[in-house]
Amino acid sequence: MKGLIFTELLAMADEAVGEDRVDHVISGCPLSGGGAYSAVGNYPSSDLIALVQGFSGETGLSVADLQKAFGHWMLKYFSSSYTHFFITKRTAFELLESVEEEIHVEVKKLHQDVDLPTFESTFPSPGVMVLTYRSRRGLVDFCEGLIEATLDHYGEKGTITRDVRQLENLTVADFTITLEAVK
Ligand code: HEM
């Protein structure tokens, strides 16, 4: 997994609990390379799980809540670092649909070594999108945080429900996003 994901996770943790407690968590986690990350490096995704578990132990927040919070953090990071993907879309649904067709395609061109999830979009009725996530990593809560934050980014409100299943080594999650009716 790209180092920038780790440097951002540690930046979020620094802001939330301070550097000393972050160092304390890092020293107690079984991490590749001792917990030093460079934005351009590549590291095992097991480090991400270990760090999130470590922060959960340190803060008392659940792993699910931390993954979600990290999803919100990363969407802010992406929208300020990769503005062009966001300003060319008018709605959250347009942006979410473009993750598979455009955004992650560009990410893959830049970094051949990434292991990205796949997404499928369907629109069963007006104002409803079903986004199907498939990944060997099973970062379902992180993904939900990214989706929530995408709605926030476009100033939209809606509810998200999910149906998660395991197909051999793949985690599959159908996220149903229902926009609040505009009055
Ligand atoms: C400009 C916007 C975005 C950029 C530049 C981007 C880029 C990336 C990168 C670099 C990774 C790490 C892959 C690796 O290291 O192997 C990643 C992972 C991921 N991205 Fe995106 N992404 C963007 C938007 C989104 C959005 C809006 C979603 C939500 C639907 C999303 C869902 C995910 C998920 C869930 C992962 C974790 C990997 C997994 O679960 O298998 N991304 N993305």
Short mmCIF file of C-alpha atoms and ligand atoms in Angstrom, two decimals:
data_model
loop_
_atom_site.label_atom_id
_atom_site.label_comp_id
_atom_site.label_asym_id
_atom_site.label_seq_id
_atom_site.Cartn_x
_atom_site.Cartn_y
_atom_site.Cartn_z
CA MET A 1 0.00 0.00 0.00
CA LYS A 2 1.29 3.45 -0.91
CA GLY A 3 3.29 5.28 1.73
CA LEU A 4 1.11 8.37 1.40
CA ILE A 5 -1.76 6.43 2.99
CA PHE A 6 0.47 5.79 6.02
CA THR A 7 1.87 9.30 6.22
CA GLU A 8 -1.70 10.63 6.16
CA LEU A 9 -2.90 8.15 8.81
CA LEU A 10 -0.05 9.27 11.07
CA ALA A 11 -0.80 12.95 10.32
CA MET A 12 -4.42 12.42 11.36
CA ALA A 13 -3.29 10.62 14.52
CA ASP A 14 -0.74 13.37 15.34
CA GLU A 15 -3.50 15.94 15.12
CA ALA A 16 -5.91 13.86 17.22
CA VAL A 17 -3.69 12.54 20.02
CA GLY A 18 -0.31 14.27 19.66
CA GLU A 19 3.07 13.02 18.53
CA ASP A 20 4.09 11.38 21.82
CA ARG A 21 1.10 9.08 21.91
CA VAL A 22 1.57 8.29 18.21
CA ASP A 23 5.19 7.27 18.88
CA HIS A 24 3.97 5.16 21.79
CA VAL A 25 1.49 3.32 19.53
CA ILE A 26 4.08 2.83 16.78
CA SER A 27 6.57 1.33 19.22
CA GLY A 28 3.98 -1.18 20.41
CA CYS A 29 2.91 -2.33 16.90
CA PRO A 30 4.44 -5.14 14.85
CA LEU A 31 5.32 -3.02 11.79
CA SER A 32 7.48 -3.55 8.71
CA GLY A 33 10.53 -1.30 8.83
CA GLY A 34 9.82 -0.06 12.35
CA GLY A 35 7.08 2.40 11.44
CA ALA A 36 8.99 4.86 9.26
CA TYR A 37 7.07 5.66 6.06
CA SER A 38 7.98 7.66 2.99
CA ALA A 39 5.08 8.98 0.87
CA VAL A 40 6.56 7.38 -2.26
CA GLY A 41 7.36 3.97 -0.72
CA ASN A 42 5.16 0.87 -0.68
CA TYR A 43 4.31 -1.02 2.51
CA PRO A 44 2.22 -4.04 3.51
CA SER A 45 -1.44 -3.24 4.17
CA SER A 46 -1.16 -5.35 7.35
CA ASP A 47 0.69 -2.30 8.78
CA LEU A 48 -2.44 -0.20 8.28
CA ILE A 49 -4.57 -2.72 10.16
CA ALA A 50 -1.96 -2.97 12.94
CA LEU A 51 -1.75 0.83 13.31
CA VAL A 52 -5.52 1.29 13.36
CA GLN A 53 -5.77 -1.44 16.00
CA GLY A 54 -3.00 0.26 17.98
CA PHE A 55 -4.81 3.62 17.87
CA SER A 56 -8.03 1.92 18.86
CA GLY A 57 -6.31 0.52 21.98
CA GLU A 58 -4.79 3.93 22.73
CA THR A 59 -7.98 6.00 22.29
CA GLY A 60 -10.77 3.56 23.16
CA LEU A 61 -12.42 4.32 19.79
CA SER A 62 -13.53 1.31 17.75
CA VAL A 63 -11.52 0.15 14.73
CA ALA A 64 -14.63 0.79 12.59
CA ASP A 65 -14.96 4.42 13.80
CA LEU A 66 -11.26 5.05 13.25
CA GLN A 67 -11.32 3.62 9.72
CA LYS A 68 -14.34 5.81 8.95
CA ALA A 69 -12.67 8.92 10.36
CA PHE A 70 -9.62 8.10 8.24
CA GLY A 71 -11.88 7.87 5.17
CA HIS A 72 -13.09 11.43 5.89
CA TRP A 73 -9.51 12.60 6.35
CA MET A 74 -8.33 11.01 3.08
CA LEU A 75 -11.20 12.48 1.07
CA LYS A 76 -10.20 15.96 2.29
CA TYR A 77 -6.61 15.17 1.34
CA PHE A 78 -7.62 13.87 -2.11
CA SER A 79 -9.96 16.79 -2.81
CA SER A 80 -7.25 19.33 -2.00
CA SER A 81 -4.38 17.47 -3.74
CA TYR A 82 -6.28 16.20 -6.80
CA THR A 83 -8.72 19.08 -7.24
CA HIS A 84 -9.27 18.45 -10.97
CA PHE A 85 -11.11 15.17 -10.32
CA PHE A 86 -13.56 17.00 -8.06
CA ILE A 87 -14.18 20.24 -9.93
CA THR A 88 -15.05 18.34 -13.11
CA LYS A 89 -17.92 16.52 -11.31
CA ARG A 90 -21.14 18.21 -10.25
CA THR A 91 -22.45 15.68 -7.76
CA ALA A 92 -21.30 13.02 -5.29
CA PHE A 93 -22.74 10.28 -7.53
CA GLU A 94 -20.71 11.55 -10.51
CA LEU A 95 -17.54 11.59 -8.43
CA LEU A 96 -18.18 8.13 -6.94
CA GLU A 97 -18.93 6.67 -10.37
CA SER A 98 -15.66 8.11 -11.68
CA VAL A 99 -13.49 6.37 -9.06
CA GLU A 100 -13.49 3.12 -11.05
CA GLU A 101 -13.68 4.65 -14.54
CA GLU A 102 -11.25 7.51 -14.16
CA ILE A 103 -9.62 8.24 -10.78
CA HIS A 104 -8.20 4.85 -9.88
CA VAL A 105 -7.32 4.31 -13.58
CA GLU A 106 -5.07 7.39 -13.37
CA VAL A 107 -3.68 6.25 -10.01
CA LYS A 108 -2.77 2.89 -11.58
CA LYS A 109 -1.00 4.63 -14.50
CA LEU A 110 1.14 6.60 -12.07
CA HIS A 111 1.87 3.74 -9.67
CA GLN A 112 1.84 0.28 -11.25
CA ASP A 113 2.45 -1.31 -7.84
CA VAL A 114 -0.90 -0.27 -6.28
CA ASP A 115 -3.48 -2.88 -5.37
CA LEU A 116 -6.76 -1.03 -5.82
CA PRO A 117 -10.29 -2.14 -5.01
CA THR A 118 -12.84 -2.33 -7.85
CA PHE A 119 -16.21 -0.58 -7.93
CA GLU A 120 -19.41 -1.11 -9.87
CA SER A 121 -22.15 1.50 -9.96
CA THR A 122 -25.86 1.04 -10.57
CA PHE A 123 -28.71 3.51 -10.25
CA PRO A 124 -31.87 1.55 -9.39
CA SER A 125 -34.05 4.67 -9.06
CA PRO A 126 -33.62 8.47 -9.09
CA GLY A 127 -31.55 9.60 -6.13
CA VAL A 128 -30.32 6.09 -5.34
CA MET A 129 -26.90 4.67 -6.17
CA VAL A 130 -25.60 1.20 -5.38
CA LEU A 131 -21.81 1.15 -5.29
CA THR A 132 -20.34 -2.33 -5.08
CA TYR A 133 -16.87 -2.50 -3.55
CA ARG A 134 -14.63 -5.53 -4.04
CA SER A 135 -11.25 -5.80 -2.38
CA ARG A 136 -8.82 -8.29 -0.91
CA ARG A 137 -8.33 -5.82 1.95
CA GLY A 138 -11.82 -5.51 3.29
CA LEU A 139 -11.50 -1.85 4.27
CA VAL A 140 -15.30 -1.48 4.30
CA ASP A 141 -15.45 1.16 7.04
CA PHE A 142 -12.69 3.20 5.41
CA CYS A 143 -14.69 3.07 2.17
CA GLU A 144 -17.88 4.15 3.93
CA GLY A 145 -16.00 7.12 5.40
CA LEU A 146 -14.84 8.11 1.90
CA ILE A 147 -18.41 7.88 0.59
CA GLU A 148 -19.85 9.93 3.50
CA ALA A 149 -17.16 12.55 2.98
CA THR A 150 -17.87 12.69 -0.75
CA LEU A 151 -21.52 13.57 0.03
CA ASP A 152 -20.26 16.24 2.47
CA HIS A 153 -17.87 17.60 -0.15
CA TYR A 154 -20.76 18.27 -2.55
CA GLY A 155 -23.01 19.55 0.24
CA GLU A 156 -25.43 16.65 -0.24
CA LYS A 157 -27.27 14.67 2.41
CA GLY A 158 -28.26 11.04 2.28
CA THR A 159 -28.26 7.71 4.06
CA ILE A 160 -25.83 4.88 3.41
CA THR A 161 -26.68 1.26 4.11
CA ARG A 162 -24.44 -1.66 3.34
CA ASP A 163 -24.54 -5.37 2.69
CA VAL A 164 -21.17 -7.05 3.19
CA ARG A 165 -20.15 -10.60 2.26
CA GLN A 166 -16.95 -12.59 1.92
CA LEU A 167 -16.29 -14.47 -1.35
CA GLU A 168 -13.16 -16.53 -0.74
CA ASN A 169 -10.42 -13.91 -0.32
CA LEU A 170 -12.56 -11.02 -1.60
CA THR A 171 -14.67 -8.74 0.56
CA VAL A 172 -17.73 -7.52 -1.34
CA ALA A 173 -19.84 -4.66 -0.03
CA ASP A 174 -22.93 -3.17 -1.68
CA PHE A 175 -23.31 0.40 -0.46
CA THR A 176 -26.77 1.78 -1.12
CA ILE A 177 -26.68 5.56 -1.05
CA THR A 178 -30.08 7.23 -0.91
CA LEU A 179 -30.11 11.00 -1.31
CA GLU A 180 -32.42 13.03 0.87
CA ALA A 181 -35.28 14.34 -1.26
CA VAL A 182 -34.79 18.01 -2.08
CA LYS A 183 -37.77 19.98 -0.82
C1 HEM B 1 -8.91 11.87 -6.14
C2 HEM B 1 -9.48 10.92 -5.47
C3 HEM B 1 -8.79 9.60 -5.14
C4 HEM B 1 -7.48 9.21 -5.29
C5 HEM B 1 -6.31 10.02 -5.83
C6 HEM B 1 -7.38 7.84 -4.79
C7 HEM B 1 -6.20 7.11 -4.72
C8 HEM B 1 -6.03 5.95 -3.98
C9 HEM B 1 -4.75 5.35 -3.63
C10 HEM B 1 -3.36 5.89 -4.02
C11 HEM B 1 -5.01 4.25 -2.88
C12 HEM B 1 -3.98 3.29 -2.26
C13 HEM B 1 -3.78 2.06 -3.11
C14 HEM B 1 -2.52 1.29 -2.71
O1 HEM B 1 -1.64 1.86 -2.09
O2 HEM B 1 -2.41 0.11 -3.07
C15 HEM B 1 -6.46 4.16 -2.76
C16 HEM B 1 -7.11 3.19 -2.06
C17 HEM B 1 -8.48 3.14 -1.90
N1 HEM B 1 -9.42 3.95 -2.52
FE1 HEM B 1 -9.04 5.57 -3.65
N2 HEM B 1 -8.62 7.43 -4.40
C18 HEM B 1 -9.50 8.47 -4.57
C19 HEM B 1 -10.85 8.49 -4.27
C20 HEM B 1 -11.53 7.43 -3.73
C21 HEM B 1 -12.95 7.46 -3.40
C22 HEM B 1 -13.91 8.65 -3.57
C23 HEM B 1 -13.25 6.23 -2.90
C24 HEM B 1 -14.60 5.76 -2.40
C25 HEM B 1 -15.48 5.16 -3.09
C26 HEM B 1 -12.01 5.43 -2.91
C27 HEM B 1 -11.87 4.15 -2.42
C28 HEM B 1 -10.66 3.57 -2.06
C29 HEM B 1 -10.52 2.46 -1.11
C30 HEM B 1 -11.66 1.77 -0.36
C31 HEM B 1 -9.13 2.18 -1.02
C32 HEM B 1 -8.43 1.18 -0.09
C33 HEM B 1 -7.91 -0.04 -0.77
C34 HEM B 1 -8.86 -1.22 -0.68
O3 HEM B 1 -9.88 -1.16 0.04
O4 HEM B 1 -8.58 -2.24 -1.33
N3 HEM B 1 -11.01 6.19 -3.43
N4 HEM B 1 -7.06 5.21 -3.46
#
